Structure formats: C-alpha cells, structure tokens
Amino acid sequence: AQSVTQLDSQVPVFEEAPVELRCNYSSSVSVYLFWYVQYPNQGLQLLLKYLSGSTLVKGINGFEAEFNKSQTSFHLRKPSVHISDTAEYFCAVSDLRGSARQLTFGSGTQLTVLP
Amino acid sequence: DTEVTQTPKHLVMGMTNKKSLKCEQHMGHRAMYWYKQKAKKPPELMFVYSYEKLSINESVPSRFSPECPNSSLLNLHLHALQPEDSALYLCASSQETVVITEAFFGQGTRLTVV
C-alpha cells in the first residue's frame, strides 16, 4: 500500500514570510498526490493535486507544490503567508485497496502564521 | 454544485441511543466514503461505497452500520457507541472508483458520546 510521510508536525512562520510544508511518498509506478487544508472545526478542502504532466502544480490561495520523482517528495510552498493560512495541512495519496481507490493521509502539519 | 452536505453538524448522544448521520451529494459521484477523525489526527477510512455497494470496510465495529440508499445518499447508523467513538465524522465523494483524481469532503459531523 502507498503511504505519505509529513516530516513536520508543526510549522510556525511569521506573516508575509515564505513557507514550505514537506511531504514524502512511498515509491510506486504511478502515484496521485494531493494537498488538503482543514480549518478548525471544518471539513477538508483540496488545495492542489498531481496526477501527471508538469511537476509544478499550482493550487488555490497562492499555494504550489512540486512533484519530485527522484526524491519521492511533494512539498507544498507559498511565497508569502497570511494569518488566514493558519490551519492543518494534510498530504494524501490515492491508494488502491480492494476494488476502489481511497485516499490515505499523512499525519498532518499544523501551520501557524504569527503576526 | 460541488458540495457534500452532512447533517447534523453536531450530535450529542448517550451510549444507549440510536442515531444516524447523513451525507448527500448531487455531483453524480459513484464512490462515497466515511472517515473518522480524532483531534489532531488525520482522517481514517471507515467505509467505501462504490456504485452503491460496500467495497471496503476497514474492520469497523458493528455498532457503526453504513447504508447507501441511492447514488446521492450515504448514511451512518450509530448504536451503543462508546465515549471513545467521539470524533469528527467526515463524508466524501469522488467521481471515479478505480482512480481518485479528486475527492470532495463535507464539513463533518462532530459527534460526542456521553
């Protein structure tokens, strides 16, 4: 089964600074990767996804991620964060189980943007 | 409409109660999912329905009983729950069943068992 590892459980950063949230995936022939954001007491919202093609993926709210096959990484970046970006971020992989694919999540990274 | 709607948003129930969580989507998605999320943890898969048939049950206790009455609705029936079952229950849907290219999540039901 495929899996993802989020290397940082908490990332504090000052407002307007750049940020990188790290995610590594287990090696596979084909892999579909996702980043989701979860604000307090809310569901999950898709930020961006990598299915194939260009390794630089742009998402909503100014986020982007780069798929790196040689390093089996899919790190999330934003050049300048806002207070409103404070949330939990989950990296996820599409994993084949039985007859249906499912999403398997990393342990999450709490991003806290400080004024 | 790209919404997955879950009701109720909050639920408090006793250990002897019977209650149901509901999930609805009108995107024509053929796969629907129940996830359980404890505080400060990632979502954990409970059940997957594919074309209205249960395709994955992640060894969930029988006090949780899923039901998919039609392609738009997904229910989770709860009976004789334990306090440790208190969590955020998330419903999701995706168009494909063979490969997920995007999954949409509801806002969740915050369940407290007393």
Coordinates of C-alpha atoms in Angstrom, one line a residue:
Chain A
A1 CA 0.0 0.0 0.0
Q2 CA 1.2 3.5 -0.8
S3 CA 1.8 6.0 2.1
V4 CA 2.9 9.5 2.7
T5 CA 5.0 11.0 5.4
Q6 CA 4.7 14.5 6.6
L7 CA 8.0 15.5 8.1
D8 CA 6.9 18.4 10.3
S9 CA 4.0 18.2 12.8
Q10 CA 4.1 22.0 13.5
V11 CA 5.4 24.9 11.4
P12 CA 5.3 28.4 12.9
V13 CA 6.1 31.2 10.5
F14 CA 5.7 35.0 10.5
E15 CA 3.2 36.7 8.3
E16 CA 4.4 37.5 4.8
A17 CA 7.3 35.0 5.1
P18 CA 7.6 32.1 2.7
V19 CA 6.7 28.6 3.9
E20 CA 7.4 25.0 2.8
L21 CA 5.5 22.0 4.2
R22 CA 7.2 18.7 3.5
C23 CA 5.7 15.5 2.2
N24 CA 7.4 12.3 1.1
Y25 CA 5.6 9.4 -0.6
S26 CA 6.4 5.7 -0.9
S27 CA 7.7 4.8 -4.2
S28 CA 5.3 3.4 -6.8
V29 CA 4.9 3.0 -10.5
S30 CA 2.1 5.6 -10.6
V31 CA 1.1 7.9 -7.9
Y32 CA -1.6 10.5 -7.4
L33 CA -0.8 13.1 -4.7
F34 CA -2.9 15.7 -3.1
W35 CA -2.7 18.5 -0.5
Y36 CA -5.7 19.3 1.6
V37 CA -6.3 22.1 4.1
Q38 CA -8.5 21.8 7.2
Y39 CA -9.5 24.9 9.1
P40 CA -10.7 24.5 12.8
N41 CA -14.0 22.5 13.0
Q42 CA -14.3 22.2 9.3
G43 CA -14.0 19.6 6.6
L44 CA -11.1 19.2 4.2
Q45 CA -10.6 21.4 1.2
L46 CA -8.5 20.5 -1.8
L47 CA -5.6 22.8 -2.3
L48 CA -4.0 21.1 -5.3
K49 CA -3.3 17.7 -6.9
Y50 CA -0.7 16.0 -9.0
L51 CA -1.9 13.3 -11.4
S52 CA 0.6 13.6 -14.3
G53 CA 2.3 16.1 -16.6
S54 CA 4.0 19.2 -15.3
T55 CA 5.8 18.6 -12.0
L56 CA 5.0 22.1 -10.7
V57 CA 1.4 22.2 -9.7
K58 CA -0.4 25.4 -8.8
G59 CA -3.4 25.4 -6.5
I60 CA -5.8 27.8 -4.7
N61 CA -4.9 30.6 -2.3
G62 CA -1.4 31.0 -3.8
F63 CA -0.1 27.6 -2.9
E64 CA 2.0 25.4 -5.2
A65 CA 3.8 22.1 -5.0
E66 CA 6.5 20.3 -6.9
F67 CA 6.4 16.6 -7.6
N68 CA 10.0 15.3 -7.4
K69 CA 10.2 11.7 -8.5
S70 CA 13.9 11.2 -7.7
Q71 CA 13.4 12.4 -4.1
T72 CA 9.8 10.9 -3.8
S73 CA 8.7 14.3 -2.5
F74 CA 5.7 16.5 -3.0
H75 CA 6.4 19.6 -0.9
L76 CA 3.9 22.4 -0.6
R77 CA 5.1 26.0 -0.8
K78 CA 3.7 29.6 -0.5
P79 CA 5.9 32.6 -1.1
S80 CA 4.1 34.9 1.4
V81 CA 1.7 33.6 4.0
H82 CA -1.2 35.3 5.7
I83 CA -2.8 35.0 9.1
S84 CA -5.7 33.3 7.4
D85 CA -3.4 30.5 6.2
T86 CA -3.3 29.2 9.8
A87 CA -4.7 25.6 9.5
E88 CA -3.9 21.9 9.4
Y89 CA -2.5 20.7 6.1
F90 CA -2.6 17.1 5.0
C91 CA -0.7 15.4 2.2
A92 CA -2.6 12.4 0.7
V93 CA -2.0 9.7 -1.8
S94 CA -4.5 7.8 -3.9
D95 CA -4.2 4.1 -2.9
L96 CA -5.7 1.0 -4.5
R97 CA -7.5 -1.1 -1.9
G98 CA -9.8 -3.9 -3.0
S99 CA -11.9 -2.7 -5.9
A100 CA -11.9 1.0 -5.1
R101 CA -9.2 3.6 -4.7
Q102 CA -9.1 5.5 -1.4
L103 CA -7.2 8.4 0.0
T104 CA -4.5 7.7 2.6
F105 CA -3.4 10.7 4.6
G106 CA -0.2 11.8 6.2
S107 CA -0.2 12.7 9.8
G108 CA -0.7 16.4 9.1
T109 CA 1.2 19.7 9.6
Q110 CA -0.2 22.5 11.7
L111 CA 0.8 25.8 10.1
T112 CA 0.6 28.7 12.4
V113 CA 1.1 32.2 11.0
L114 CA 2.3 34.7 13.5
P115 CA 1.7 38.5 13.3
Chain B
D1 CA -22.8 22.3 -7.3
T2 CA -19.6 20.8 -5.8
E3 CA -20.9 20.3 -2.3
V4 CA -21.1 17.4 0.0
T5 CA -23.7 18.1 2.7
Q6 CA -23.6 16.4 6.1
T7 CA -26.2 16.6 8.8
P8 CA -26.3 17.2 11.6
K9 CA -23.3 19.4 12.2
H10 CA -23.2 18.5 15.9
L11 CA -24.6 15.5 17.7
V12 CA -24.5 14.5 21.4
M13 CA -25.8 11.0 22.2
G14 CA -25.9 8.6 25.1
M15 CA -24.3 5.2 24.9
T16 CA -27.8 3.6 24.6
N17 CA -29.1 5.8 21.9
K18 CA -29.6 5.1 18.2
K19 CA -28.8 7.9 15.8
S20 CA -27.9 8.4 12.2
L21 CA -25.5 10.6 10.3
K22 CA -26.5 11.7 6.8
C23 CA -24.5 12.7 3.8
E24 CA -25.7 13.9 0.4
Q25 CA -24.1 14.9 -2.9
H26 CA -25.5 15.8 -6.2
M27 CA -22.4 15.7 -8.4
G28 CA -23.2 12.3 -9.9
H29 CA -20.3 10.7 -8.0
R30 CA -20.3 6.9 -7.8
A31 CA -17.9 6.5 -4.9
M32 CA -18.7 7.7 -1.3
Y33 CA -16.7 7.4 1.8
W34 CA -16.9 7.7 5.6
Y35 CA -13.9 8.8 7.5
K36 CA -13.4 9.2 11.3
Q37 CA -11.1 11.9 12.6
K38 CA -9.9 12.3 16.1
A39 CA -8.5 15.5 17.4
K40 CA -5.0 16.4 16.0
K41 CA -5.1 13.3 13.8
P42 CA -5.6 12.6 10.1
P43 CA -8.8 11.2 8.8
E44 CA -9.0 7.4 9.0
L45 CA -11.1 5.5 6.4
M46 CA -14.1 3.6 7.7
F47 CA -16.1 2.5 4.7
V48 CA -16.2 2.9 0.9
Y49 CA -19.2 2.5 -1.3
S50 CA -18.7 2.0 -5.0
Y51 CA -21.8 2.1 -7.2
E52 CA -23.9 1.9 -4.1
K53 CA -22.2 -1.4 -2.9
L54 CA -20.0 -1.6 0.1
S55 CA -16.5 -2.3 -1.2
I56 CA -14.3 -1.5 1.8
N57 CA -15.0 -2.0 5.5
E58 CA -11.9 -1.1 7.5
S59 CA -12.6 -3.5 10.3
V60 CA -15.1 -1.1 11.9
P61 CA -17.1 -2.3 14.9
S62 CA -20.6 -3.4 14.2
R63 CA -22.0 -0.5 16.3
F64 CA -21.3 1.5 13.1
S65 CA -23.6 0.5 10.3
P66 CA -23.4 2.2 6.9
E67 CA -26.1 2.4 4.3
C68 CA -26.2 3.7 0.8
P69 CA -29.9 4.0 -0.2
N70 CA -29.1 5.6 -3.6
S71 CA -26.3 7.1 -5.5
S72 CA -26.7 10.5 -3.8
L73 CA -27.1 9.5 -0.2
L74 CA -24.9 7.9 2.4
N75 CA -26.0 7.2 6.0
L76 CA -24.1 6.0 9.0
H77 CA -26.3 4.4 11.7
L78 CA -24.9 4.5 15.2
H79 CA -26.0 2.3 18.1
A80 CA -24.5 1.6 21.5
L81 CA -21.5 3.8 21.0
Q82 CA -18.7 4.3 23.4
P83 CA -17.1 7.5 24.6
E84 CA -14.0 6.8 22.6
D85 CA -16.2 7.0 19.4
S86 CA -16.4 10.7 20.0
A87 CA -14.8 12.3 16.9
L88 CA -15.4 14.3 13.7
Y89 CA -17.1 12.1 11.1
L90 CA -16.4 13.1 7.5
C91 CA -18.2 12.1 4.4
A92 CA -16.5 12.3 1.0
S93 CA -17.3 11.5 -2.6
S94 CA -15.4 11.1 -5.8
Q95 CA -16.4 10.6 -9.4
E96 CA -14.2 7.6 -10.1
T97 CA -14.0 4.4 -8.3
V98 CA -10.8 3.0 -10.0
V99 CA -8.7 6.0 -9.5
I100 CA -9.4 9.1 -7.4
T101 CA -8.5 12.3 -9.2
E102 CA -10.4 14.5 -6.8
A103 CA -12.4 13.9 -3.6
F104 CA -14.8 16.3 -2.1
F105 CA -15.4 16.4 1.6
G106 CA -18.3 17.5 3.7
Q107 CA -18.0 19.8 6.7
G108 CA -18.3 16.8 9.0
T109 CA -20.5 15.9 12.0
R110 CA -18.9 16.5 15.4
L111 CA -20.1 13.5 17.5
T112 CA -19.9 13.4 21.3
V113 CA -20.8 10.3 23.1
V114 CA -21.7 10.7 26.8

